[in-house]
PDB file of C-alpha atoms and ligand atoms in Angstrom:
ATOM      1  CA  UNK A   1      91.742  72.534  86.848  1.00 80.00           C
ATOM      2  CA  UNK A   2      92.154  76.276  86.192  1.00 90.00           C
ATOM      3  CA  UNK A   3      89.566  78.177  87.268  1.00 95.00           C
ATOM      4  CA  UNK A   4      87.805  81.272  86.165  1.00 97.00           C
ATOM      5  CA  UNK A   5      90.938  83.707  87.328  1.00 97.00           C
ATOM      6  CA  UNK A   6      93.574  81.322  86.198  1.00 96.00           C
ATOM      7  CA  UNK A   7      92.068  81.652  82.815  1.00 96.00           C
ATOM      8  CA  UNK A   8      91.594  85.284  82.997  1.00 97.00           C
ATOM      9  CA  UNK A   9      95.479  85.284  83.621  1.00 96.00           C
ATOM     10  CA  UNK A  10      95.946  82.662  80.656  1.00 96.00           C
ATOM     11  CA  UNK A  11      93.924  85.029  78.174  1.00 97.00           C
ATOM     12  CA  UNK A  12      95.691  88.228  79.571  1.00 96.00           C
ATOM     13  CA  UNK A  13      99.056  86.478  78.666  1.00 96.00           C
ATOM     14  CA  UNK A  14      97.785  85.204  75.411  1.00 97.00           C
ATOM     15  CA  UNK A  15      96.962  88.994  74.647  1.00 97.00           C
ATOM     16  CA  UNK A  16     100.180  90.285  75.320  1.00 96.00           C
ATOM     17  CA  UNK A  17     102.163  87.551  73.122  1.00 96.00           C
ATOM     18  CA  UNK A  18     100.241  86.789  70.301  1.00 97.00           C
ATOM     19  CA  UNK A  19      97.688  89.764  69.179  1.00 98.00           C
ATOM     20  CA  UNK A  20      97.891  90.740  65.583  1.00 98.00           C
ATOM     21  CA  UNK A  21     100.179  87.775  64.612  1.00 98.00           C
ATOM     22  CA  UNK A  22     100.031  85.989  61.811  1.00 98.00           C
ATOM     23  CA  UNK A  23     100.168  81.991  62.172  1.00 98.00           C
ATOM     24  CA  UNK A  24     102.362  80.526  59.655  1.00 98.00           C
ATOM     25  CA  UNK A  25     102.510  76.699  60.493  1.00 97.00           C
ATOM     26  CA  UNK A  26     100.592  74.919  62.664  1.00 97.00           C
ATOM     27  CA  UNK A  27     101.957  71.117  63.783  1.00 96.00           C
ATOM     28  CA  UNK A  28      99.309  68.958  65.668  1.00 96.00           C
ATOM     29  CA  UNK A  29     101.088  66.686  67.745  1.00 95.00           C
ATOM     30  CA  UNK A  30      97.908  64.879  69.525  1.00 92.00           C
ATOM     31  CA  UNK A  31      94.586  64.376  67.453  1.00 91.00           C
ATOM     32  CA  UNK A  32      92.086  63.794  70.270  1.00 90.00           C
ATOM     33  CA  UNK A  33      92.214  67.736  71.075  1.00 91.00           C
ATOM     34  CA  UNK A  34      90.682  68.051  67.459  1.00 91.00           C
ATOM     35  CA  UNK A  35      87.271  67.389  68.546  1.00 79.00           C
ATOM     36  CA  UNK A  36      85.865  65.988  65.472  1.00 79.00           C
ATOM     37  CA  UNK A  37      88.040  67.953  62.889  1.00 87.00           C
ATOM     38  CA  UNK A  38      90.652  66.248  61.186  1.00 92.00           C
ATOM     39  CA  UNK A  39      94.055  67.396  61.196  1.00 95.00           C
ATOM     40  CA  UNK A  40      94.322  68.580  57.709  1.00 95.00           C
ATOM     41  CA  UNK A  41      91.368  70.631  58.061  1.00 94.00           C
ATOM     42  CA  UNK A  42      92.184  71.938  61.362  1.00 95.00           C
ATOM     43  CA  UNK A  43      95.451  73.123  59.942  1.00 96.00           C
ATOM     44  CA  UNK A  44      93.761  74.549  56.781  1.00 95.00           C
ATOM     45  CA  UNK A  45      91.113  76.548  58.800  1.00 96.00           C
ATOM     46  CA  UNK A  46      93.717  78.200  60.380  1.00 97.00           C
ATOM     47  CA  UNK A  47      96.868  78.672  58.306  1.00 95.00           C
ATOM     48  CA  UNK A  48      97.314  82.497  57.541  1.00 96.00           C
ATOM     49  CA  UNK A  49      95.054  83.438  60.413  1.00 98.00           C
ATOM     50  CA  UNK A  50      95.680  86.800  62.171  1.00 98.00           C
ATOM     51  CA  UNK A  51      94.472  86.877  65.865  1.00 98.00           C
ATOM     52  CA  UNK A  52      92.323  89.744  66.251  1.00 98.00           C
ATOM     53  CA  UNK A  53      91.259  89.051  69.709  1.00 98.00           C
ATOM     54  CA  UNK A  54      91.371  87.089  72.898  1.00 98.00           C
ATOM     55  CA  UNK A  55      88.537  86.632  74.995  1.00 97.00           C
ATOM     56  CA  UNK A  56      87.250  84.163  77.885  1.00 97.00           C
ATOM     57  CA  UNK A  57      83.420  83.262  78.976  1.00 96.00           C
ATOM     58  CA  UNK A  58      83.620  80.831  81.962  1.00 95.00           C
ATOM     59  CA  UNK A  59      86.455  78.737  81.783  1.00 96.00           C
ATOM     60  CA  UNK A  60      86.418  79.326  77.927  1.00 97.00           C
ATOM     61  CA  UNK A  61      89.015  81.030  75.843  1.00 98.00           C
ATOM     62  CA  UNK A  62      88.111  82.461  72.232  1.00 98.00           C
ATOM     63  CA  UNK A  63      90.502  83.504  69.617  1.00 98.00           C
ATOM     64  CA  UNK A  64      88.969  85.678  67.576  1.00 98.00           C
ATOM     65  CA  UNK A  65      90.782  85.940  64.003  1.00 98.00           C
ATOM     66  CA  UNK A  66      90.791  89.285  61.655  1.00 98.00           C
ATOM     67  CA  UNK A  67      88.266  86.883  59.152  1.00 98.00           C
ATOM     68  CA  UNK A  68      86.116  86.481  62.148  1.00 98.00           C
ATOM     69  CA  UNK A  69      86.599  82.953  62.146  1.00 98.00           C
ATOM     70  CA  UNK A  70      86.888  81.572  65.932  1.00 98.00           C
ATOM     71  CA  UNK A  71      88.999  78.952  68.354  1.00 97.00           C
ATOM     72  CA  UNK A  72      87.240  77.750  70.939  1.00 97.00           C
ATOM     73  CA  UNK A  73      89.833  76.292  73.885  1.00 96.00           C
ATOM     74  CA  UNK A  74      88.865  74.525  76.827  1.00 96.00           C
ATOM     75  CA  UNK A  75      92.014  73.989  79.028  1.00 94.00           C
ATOM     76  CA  UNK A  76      90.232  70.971  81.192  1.00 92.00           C
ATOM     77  CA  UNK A  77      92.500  69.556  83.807  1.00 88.00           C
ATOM     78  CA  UNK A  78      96.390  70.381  82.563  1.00 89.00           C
ATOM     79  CA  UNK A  79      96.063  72.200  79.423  1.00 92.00           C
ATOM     80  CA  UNK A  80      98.396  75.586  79.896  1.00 93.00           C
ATOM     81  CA  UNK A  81     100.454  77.639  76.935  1.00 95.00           C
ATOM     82  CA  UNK A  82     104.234  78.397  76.470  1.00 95.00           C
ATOM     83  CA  UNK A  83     105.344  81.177  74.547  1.00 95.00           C
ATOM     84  CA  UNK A  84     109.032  81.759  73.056  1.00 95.00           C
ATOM     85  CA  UNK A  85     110.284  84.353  70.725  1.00 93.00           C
ATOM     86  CA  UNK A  86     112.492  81.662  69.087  1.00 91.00           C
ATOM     87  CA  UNK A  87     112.655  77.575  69.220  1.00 87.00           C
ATOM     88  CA  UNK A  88     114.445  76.906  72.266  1.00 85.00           C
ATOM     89  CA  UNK A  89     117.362  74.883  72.744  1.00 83.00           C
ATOM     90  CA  UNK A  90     115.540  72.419  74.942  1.00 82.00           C
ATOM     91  CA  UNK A  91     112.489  70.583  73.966  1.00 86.00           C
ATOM     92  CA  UNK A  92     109.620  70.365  76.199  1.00 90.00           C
ATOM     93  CA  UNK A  93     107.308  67.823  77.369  1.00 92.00           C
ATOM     94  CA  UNK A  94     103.666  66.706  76.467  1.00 94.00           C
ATOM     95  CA  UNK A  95     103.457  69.400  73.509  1.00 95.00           C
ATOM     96  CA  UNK A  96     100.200  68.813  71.707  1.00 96.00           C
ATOM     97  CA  UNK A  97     100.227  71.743  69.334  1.00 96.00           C
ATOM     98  CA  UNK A  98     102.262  74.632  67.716  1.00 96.00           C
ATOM     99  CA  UNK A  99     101.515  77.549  66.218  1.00 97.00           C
ATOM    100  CA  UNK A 100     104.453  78.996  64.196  1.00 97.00           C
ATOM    101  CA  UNK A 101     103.646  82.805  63.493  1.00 98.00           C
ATOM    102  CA  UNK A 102     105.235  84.911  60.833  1.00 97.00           C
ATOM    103  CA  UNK A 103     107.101  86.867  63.025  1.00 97.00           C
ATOM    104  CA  UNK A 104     109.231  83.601  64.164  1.00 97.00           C
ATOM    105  CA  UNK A 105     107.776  83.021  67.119  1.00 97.00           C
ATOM    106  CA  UNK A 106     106.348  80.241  68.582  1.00 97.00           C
ATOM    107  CA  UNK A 107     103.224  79.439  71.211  1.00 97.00           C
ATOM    108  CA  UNK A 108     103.272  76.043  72.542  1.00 96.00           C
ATOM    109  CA  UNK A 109     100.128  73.911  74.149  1.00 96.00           C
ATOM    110  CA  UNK A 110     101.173  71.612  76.334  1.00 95.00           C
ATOM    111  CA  UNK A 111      98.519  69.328  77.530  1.00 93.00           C
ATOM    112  CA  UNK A 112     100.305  65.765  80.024  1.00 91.00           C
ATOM    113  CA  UNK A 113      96.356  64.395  80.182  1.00 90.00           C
ATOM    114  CA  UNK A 114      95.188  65.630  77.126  1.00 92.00           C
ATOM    115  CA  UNK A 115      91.421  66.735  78.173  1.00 93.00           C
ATOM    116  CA  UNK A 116      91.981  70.271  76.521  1.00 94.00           C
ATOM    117  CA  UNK A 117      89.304  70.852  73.706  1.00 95.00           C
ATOM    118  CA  UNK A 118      89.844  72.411  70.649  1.00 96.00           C
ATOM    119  CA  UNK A 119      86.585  73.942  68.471  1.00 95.00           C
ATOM    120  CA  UNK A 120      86.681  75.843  64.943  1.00 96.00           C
ATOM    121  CA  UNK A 121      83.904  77.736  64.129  1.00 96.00           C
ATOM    122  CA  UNK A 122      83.398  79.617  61.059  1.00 97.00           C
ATOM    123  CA  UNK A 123      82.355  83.321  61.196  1.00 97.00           C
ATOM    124  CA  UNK A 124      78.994  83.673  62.089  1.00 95.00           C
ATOM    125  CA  UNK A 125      78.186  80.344  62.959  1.00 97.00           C
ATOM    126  CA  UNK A 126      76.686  79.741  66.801  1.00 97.00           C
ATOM    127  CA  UNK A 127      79.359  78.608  69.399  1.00 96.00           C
ATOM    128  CA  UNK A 128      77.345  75.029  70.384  1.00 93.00           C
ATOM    129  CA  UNK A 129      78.959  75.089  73.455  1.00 94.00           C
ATOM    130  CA  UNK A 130      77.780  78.934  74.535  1.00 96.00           C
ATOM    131  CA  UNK A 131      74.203  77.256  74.135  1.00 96.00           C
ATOM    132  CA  UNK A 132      73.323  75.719  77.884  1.00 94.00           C
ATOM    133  CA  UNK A 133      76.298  78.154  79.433  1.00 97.00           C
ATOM    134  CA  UNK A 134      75.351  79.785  82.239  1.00 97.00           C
ATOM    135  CA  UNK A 135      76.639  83.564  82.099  1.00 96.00           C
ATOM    136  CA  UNK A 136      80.244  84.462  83.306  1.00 96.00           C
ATOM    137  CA  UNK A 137      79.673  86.714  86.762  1.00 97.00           C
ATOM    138  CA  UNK A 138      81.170  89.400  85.594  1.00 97.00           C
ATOM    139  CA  UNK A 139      77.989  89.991  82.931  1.00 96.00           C
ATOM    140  CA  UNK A 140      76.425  93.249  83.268  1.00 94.00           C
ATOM    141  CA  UNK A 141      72.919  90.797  82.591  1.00 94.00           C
ATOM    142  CA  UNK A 142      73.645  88.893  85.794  1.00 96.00           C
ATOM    143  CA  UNK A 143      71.934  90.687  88.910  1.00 96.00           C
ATOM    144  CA  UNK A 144      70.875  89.435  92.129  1.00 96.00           C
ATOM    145  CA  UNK A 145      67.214  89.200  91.122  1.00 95.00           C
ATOM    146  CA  UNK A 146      67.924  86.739  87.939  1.00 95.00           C
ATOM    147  CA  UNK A 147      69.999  84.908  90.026  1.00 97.00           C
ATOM    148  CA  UNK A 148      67.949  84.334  92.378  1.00 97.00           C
ATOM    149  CA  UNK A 149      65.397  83.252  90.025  1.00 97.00           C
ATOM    150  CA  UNK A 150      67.888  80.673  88.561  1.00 96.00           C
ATOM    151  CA  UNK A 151      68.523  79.478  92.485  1.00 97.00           C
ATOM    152  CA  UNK A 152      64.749  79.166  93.498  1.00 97.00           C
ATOM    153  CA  UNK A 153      64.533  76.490  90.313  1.00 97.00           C
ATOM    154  CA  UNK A 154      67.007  74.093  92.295  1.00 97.00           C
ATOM    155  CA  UNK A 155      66.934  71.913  95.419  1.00 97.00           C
ATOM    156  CA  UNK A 156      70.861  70.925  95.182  1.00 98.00           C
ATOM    157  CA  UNK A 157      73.296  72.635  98.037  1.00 98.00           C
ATOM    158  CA  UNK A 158      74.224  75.632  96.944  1.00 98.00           C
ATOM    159  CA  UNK A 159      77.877  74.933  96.626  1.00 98.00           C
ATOM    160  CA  UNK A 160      76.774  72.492  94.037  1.00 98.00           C
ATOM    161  CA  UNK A 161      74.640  74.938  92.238  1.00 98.00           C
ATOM    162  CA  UNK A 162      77.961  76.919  91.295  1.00 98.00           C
ATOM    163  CA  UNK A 163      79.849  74.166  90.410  1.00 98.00           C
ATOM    164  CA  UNK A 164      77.114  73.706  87.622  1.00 97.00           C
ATOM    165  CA  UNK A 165      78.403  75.716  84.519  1.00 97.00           C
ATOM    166  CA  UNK A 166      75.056  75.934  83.410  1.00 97.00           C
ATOM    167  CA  UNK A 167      73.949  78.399  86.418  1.00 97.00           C
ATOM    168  CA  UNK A 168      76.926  80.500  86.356  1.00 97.00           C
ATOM    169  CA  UNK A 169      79.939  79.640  84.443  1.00 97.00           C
ATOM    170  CA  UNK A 170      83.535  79.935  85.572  1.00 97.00           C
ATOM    171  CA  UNK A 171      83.856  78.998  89.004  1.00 97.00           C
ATOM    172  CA  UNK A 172      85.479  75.212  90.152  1.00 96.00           C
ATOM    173  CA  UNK A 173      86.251  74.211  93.762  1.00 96.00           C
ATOM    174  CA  UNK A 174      88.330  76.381  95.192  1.00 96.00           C
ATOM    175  CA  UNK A 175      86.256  79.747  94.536  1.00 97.00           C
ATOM    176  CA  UNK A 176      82.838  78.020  95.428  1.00 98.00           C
ATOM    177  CA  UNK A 177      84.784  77.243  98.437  1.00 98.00           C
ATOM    178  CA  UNK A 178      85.971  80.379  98.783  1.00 98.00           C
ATOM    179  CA  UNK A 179      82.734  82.209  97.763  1.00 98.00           C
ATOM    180  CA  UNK A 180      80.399  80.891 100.334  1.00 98.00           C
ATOM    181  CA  UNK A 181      82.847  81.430 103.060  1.00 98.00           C
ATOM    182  CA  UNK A 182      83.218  85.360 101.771  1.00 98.00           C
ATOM    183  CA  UNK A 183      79.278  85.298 102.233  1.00 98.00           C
ATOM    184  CA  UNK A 184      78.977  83.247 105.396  1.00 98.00           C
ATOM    185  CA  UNK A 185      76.421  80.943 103.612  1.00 98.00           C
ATOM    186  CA  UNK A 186      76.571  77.211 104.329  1.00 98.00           C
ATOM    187  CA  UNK A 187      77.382  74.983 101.156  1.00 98.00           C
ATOM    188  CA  UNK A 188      75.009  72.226 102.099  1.00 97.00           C
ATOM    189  CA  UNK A 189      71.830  75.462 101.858  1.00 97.00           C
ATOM    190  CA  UNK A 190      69.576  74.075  99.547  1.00 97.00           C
ATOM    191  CA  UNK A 191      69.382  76.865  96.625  1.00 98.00           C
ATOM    192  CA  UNK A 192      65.803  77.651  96.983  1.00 97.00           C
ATOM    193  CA  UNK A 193      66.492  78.244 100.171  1.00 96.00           C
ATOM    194  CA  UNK A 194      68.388  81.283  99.535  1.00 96.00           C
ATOM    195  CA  UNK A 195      66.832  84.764 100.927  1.00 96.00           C
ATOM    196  CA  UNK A 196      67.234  86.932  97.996  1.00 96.00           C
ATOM    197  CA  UNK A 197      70.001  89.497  99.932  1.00 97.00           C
ATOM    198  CA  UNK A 198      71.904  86.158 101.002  1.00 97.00           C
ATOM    199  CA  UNK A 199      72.294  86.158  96.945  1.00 97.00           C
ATOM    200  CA  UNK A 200      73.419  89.755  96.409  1.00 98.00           C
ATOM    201  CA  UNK A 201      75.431  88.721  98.953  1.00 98.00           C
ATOM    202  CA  UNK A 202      76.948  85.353  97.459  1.00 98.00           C
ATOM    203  CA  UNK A 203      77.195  87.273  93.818  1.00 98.00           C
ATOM    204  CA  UNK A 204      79.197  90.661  95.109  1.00 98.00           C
ATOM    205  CA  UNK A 205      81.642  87.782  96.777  1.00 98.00           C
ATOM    206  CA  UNK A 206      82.071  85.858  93.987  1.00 98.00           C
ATOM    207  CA  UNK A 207      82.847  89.235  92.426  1.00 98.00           C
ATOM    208  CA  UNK A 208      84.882  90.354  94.837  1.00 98.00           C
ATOM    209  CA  UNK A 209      86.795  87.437  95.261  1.00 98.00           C
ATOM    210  CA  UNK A 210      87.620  86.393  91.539  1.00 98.00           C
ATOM    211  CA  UNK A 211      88.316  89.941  91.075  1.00 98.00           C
ATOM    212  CA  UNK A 212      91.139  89.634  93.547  1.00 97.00           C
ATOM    213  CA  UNK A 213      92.458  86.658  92.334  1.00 97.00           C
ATOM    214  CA  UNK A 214      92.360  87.853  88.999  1.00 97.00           C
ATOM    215  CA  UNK A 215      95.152  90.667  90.354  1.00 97.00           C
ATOM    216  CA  UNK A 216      97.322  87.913  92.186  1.00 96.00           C
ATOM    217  CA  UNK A 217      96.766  86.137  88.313  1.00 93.00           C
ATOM    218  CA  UNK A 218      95.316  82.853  89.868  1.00 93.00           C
ATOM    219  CA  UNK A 219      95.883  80.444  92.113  1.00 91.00           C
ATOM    220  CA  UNK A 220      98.664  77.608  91.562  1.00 88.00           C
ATOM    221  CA  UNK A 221      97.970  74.405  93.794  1.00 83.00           C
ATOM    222  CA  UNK A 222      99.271  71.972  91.487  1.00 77.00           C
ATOM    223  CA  UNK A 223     100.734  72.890  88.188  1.00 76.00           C
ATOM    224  CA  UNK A 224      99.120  76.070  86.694  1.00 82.00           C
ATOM    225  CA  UNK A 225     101.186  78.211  84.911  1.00 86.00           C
ATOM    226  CA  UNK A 226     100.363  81.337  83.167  1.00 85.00           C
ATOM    227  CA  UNK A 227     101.832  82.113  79.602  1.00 86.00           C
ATOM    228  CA  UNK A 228     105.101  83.664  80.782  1.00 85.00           C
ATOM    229  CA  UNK A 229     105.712  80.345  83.114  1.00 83.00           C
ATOM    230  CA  UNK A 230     105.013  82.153  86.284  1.00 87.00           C
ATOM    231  CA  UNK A 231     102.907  80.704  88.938  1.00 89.00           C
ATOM    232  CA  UNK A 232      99.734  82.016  90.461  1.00 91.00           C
ATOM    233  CA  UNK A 233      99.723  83.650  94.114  1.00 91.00           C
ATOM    234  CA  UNK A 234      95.896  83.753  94.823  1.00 93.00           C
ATOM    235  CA  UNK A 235      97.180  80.710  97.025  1.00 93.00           C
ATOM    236  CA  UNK A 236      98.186  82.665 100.295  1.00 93.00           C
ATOM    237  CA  UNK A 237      95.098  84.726 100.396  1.00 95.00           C
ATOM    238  CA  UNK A 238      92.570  81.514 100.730  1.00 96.00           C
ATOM    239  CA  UNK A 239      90.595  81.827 103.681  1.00 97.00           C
ATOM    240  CA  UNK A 240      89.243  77.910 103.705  1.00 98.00           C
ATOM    241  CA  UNK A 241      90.288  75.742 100.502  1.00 97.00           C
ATOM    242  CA  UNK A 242      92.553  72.888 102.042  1.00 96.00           C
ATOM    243  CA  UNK A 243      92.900  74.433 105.181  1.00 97.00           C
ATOM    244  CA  UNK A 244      90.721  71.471 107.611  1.00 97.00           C
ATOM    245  CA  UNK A 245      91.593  71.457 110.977  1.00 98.00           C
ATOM    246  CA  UNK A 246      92.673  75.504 110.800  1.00 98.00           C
ATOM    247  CA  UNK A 247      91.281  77.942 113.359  1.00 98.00           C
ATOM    248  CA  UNK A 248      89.010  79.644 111.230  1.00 98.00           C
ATOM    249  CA  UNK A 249      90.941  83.270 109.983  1.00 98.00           C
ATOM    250  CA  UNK A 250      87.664  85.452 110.719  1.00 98.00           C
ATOM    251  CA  UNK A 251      85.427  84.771 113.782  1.00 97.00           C
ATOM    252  CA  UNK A 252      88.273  82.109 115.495  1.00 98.00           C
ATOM    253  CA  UNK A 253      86.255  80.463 117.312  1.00 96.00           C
ATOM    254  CA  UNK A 254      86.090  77.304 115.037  1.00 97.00           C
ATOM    255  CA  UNK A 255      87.977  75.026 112.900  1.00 98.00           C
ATOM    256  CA  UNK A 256      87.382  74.687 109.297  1.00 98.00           C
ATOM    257  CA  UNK A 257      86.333  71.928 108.346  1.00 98.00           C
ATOM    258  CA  UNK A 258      85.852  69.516 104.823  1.00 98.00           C
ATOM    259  CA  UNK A 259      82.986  67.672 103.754  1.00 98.00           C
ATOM    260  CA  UNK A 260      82.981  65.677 100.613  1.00 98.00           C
ATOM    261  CA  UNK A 261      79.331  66.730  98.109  1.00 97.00           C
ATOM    262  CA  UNK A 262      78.994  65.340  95.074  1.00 94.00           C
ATOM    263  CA  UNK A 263      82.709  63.234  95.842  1.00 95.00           C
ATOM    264  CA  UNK A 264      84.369  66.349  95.945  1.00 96.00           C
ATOM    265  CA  UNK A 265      85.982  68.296  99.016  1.00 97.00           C
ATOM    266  CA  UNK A 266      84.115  71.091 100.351  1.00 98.00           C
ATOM    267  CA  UNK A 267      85.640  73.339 103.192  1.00 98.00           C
ATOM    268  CA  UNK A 268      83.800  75.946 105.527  1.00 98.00           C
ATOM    269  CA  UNK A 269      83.678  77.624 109.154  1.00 98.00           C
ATOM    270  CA  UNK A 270      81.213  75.754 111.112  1.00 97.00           C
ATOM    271  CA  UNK A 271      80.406  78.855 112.782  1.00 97.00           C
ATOM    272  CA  UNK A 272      80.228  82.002 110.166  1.00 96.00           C
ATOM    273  CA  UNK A 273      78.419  79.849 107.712  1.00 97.00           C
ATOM    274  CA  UNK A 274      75.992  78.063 110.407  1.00 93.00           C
ATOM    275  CA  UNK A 275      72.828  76.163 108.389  1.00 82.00           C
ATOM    276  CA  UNK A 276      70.207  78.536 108.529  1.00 66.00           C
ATOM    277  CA  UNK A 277      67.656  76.024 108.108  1.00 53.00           C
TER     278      UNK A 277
HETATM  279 ZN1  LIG B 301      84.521  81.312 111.149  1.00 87.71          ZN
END
């Protein structure tokens, strides 16, 4: 599932391909993306529709249109976008929408589970899903004392904590992973357990970190793609994420190892993130 940083990359390509266009057709291949719309008003809503804007919050992408009306994507699991300055010759697979612009090009969404969400909302109305969103960590609000304050209000392991999108929003597996191993915090530390520098700590990591793999424009374990079909390269700079049984690449004197919380793999150094309990 992309990540923060993969999505980053995604809206960064979406920006340089499709700003200021004009959508001329759109052709909804799959209705389940729809949310509750139906197709004819999806494709009303948004027929003549110049993009003013790209944005992301978490995992979210908004398309912000000249009338101020808004797109709401959620990518989910497989969801990625091809753009082409023409039709090609050769058809692709497990297109779920098009958007023709004026200018005769074309921006494909190409979804093989279909889990991608799709959200109108007119101008000025609230985004429903912004509601219970935790912020994004790159929000000038977010500071080490708040998020402490949101930590000492839950018992879960940390590493579980920023998996929930309502605490922070962006971050998935790998840069949880990733994260706690930057700070050399354990992910089974209960939350409230956190000392409130181990926090500044954990936040400038997660900074740091999704900062850097913002540059290398995501990582690509499986299938992510950015806009222009290129894959990420975040993947050669993880530390612990899938790499069990590897002498740890900082203090060596361990192996990394993986745990499963909440039925999902979690990987750390034994020894630089010992359980300060
Ligand atoms: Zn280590």
């Amino acid at each position: 599932m992309p990540e923060l940083p993969e999505v980053e990359t995604i809206v960064k390509g979406l920006r340089s391909c499709v700003l200021n266009k004009t959508i001329s057709k759109v052709t909804v291949l799959h209705v389940k993306l729809l949310a509750k719309r139906s197709v004819i008003a999806f494709k009303s809503f948004l027929g003549n529709e110049t993009i003013a804007q790209v944005k992301r919050r978490g995992k979210y992408i908004v398309i912000v249109f000249k009338s101020n009306k808004r797109l709401l994507l959620h990518l989910r699991m497989t969801g990625k976008f091809i753009y082409k300055q023409a039709a090609p010759s050769l058809k692709f697979n497990h297109i779920r929408l098009i958007f023709n612009f004026i200018d005769g090009s074309i921006l494909y969404y190409q979804d093989l589970r279909i889990f991608g969400t799709f959200s109108l909302f007119n101008p000025l109305e609230e985004i429903s899903e912004f509601k219970a969103l935790g912020p994004d960590p790159f929000s000038k609000t977010l500071n080490p004392s708040c998020f402490i304050a949101k930590l000492k209000k839950r018992t879960v392991p940390i590493k579980n904590a920023l998996l929930d999108q309502r605490l922070i929003s962006g971050l998935g597996n790998i840069y949880t992973c990733e994260a706690l191993f930057r700070a050399k915090i354990n992910p089974l530390l209960p939350s409230n357990k956190l000392s409130l520098a181990q926090a500044a700590t954990l936040l400038k990591s997660i900074r740091a970190l999704l900062t850097l793999a913002i540059k290398y424009n995501g990582t690509t374990i499986n299938d992510f793609r950015s806009v222009d079909d290129k894959a990420g390269r975040f993947q050669k700079l993880l530390k612990v994420y899938q790499k069990q049984g590897q002498t740890c690449p900082r203090c060596k004197k361990a192996e990394i190892i993986r745990i499963k919380q909440n039925q999902r793999s979690t990987f750390y150094c034994p020894f630089c993130q010992k359980s300060n309990l």
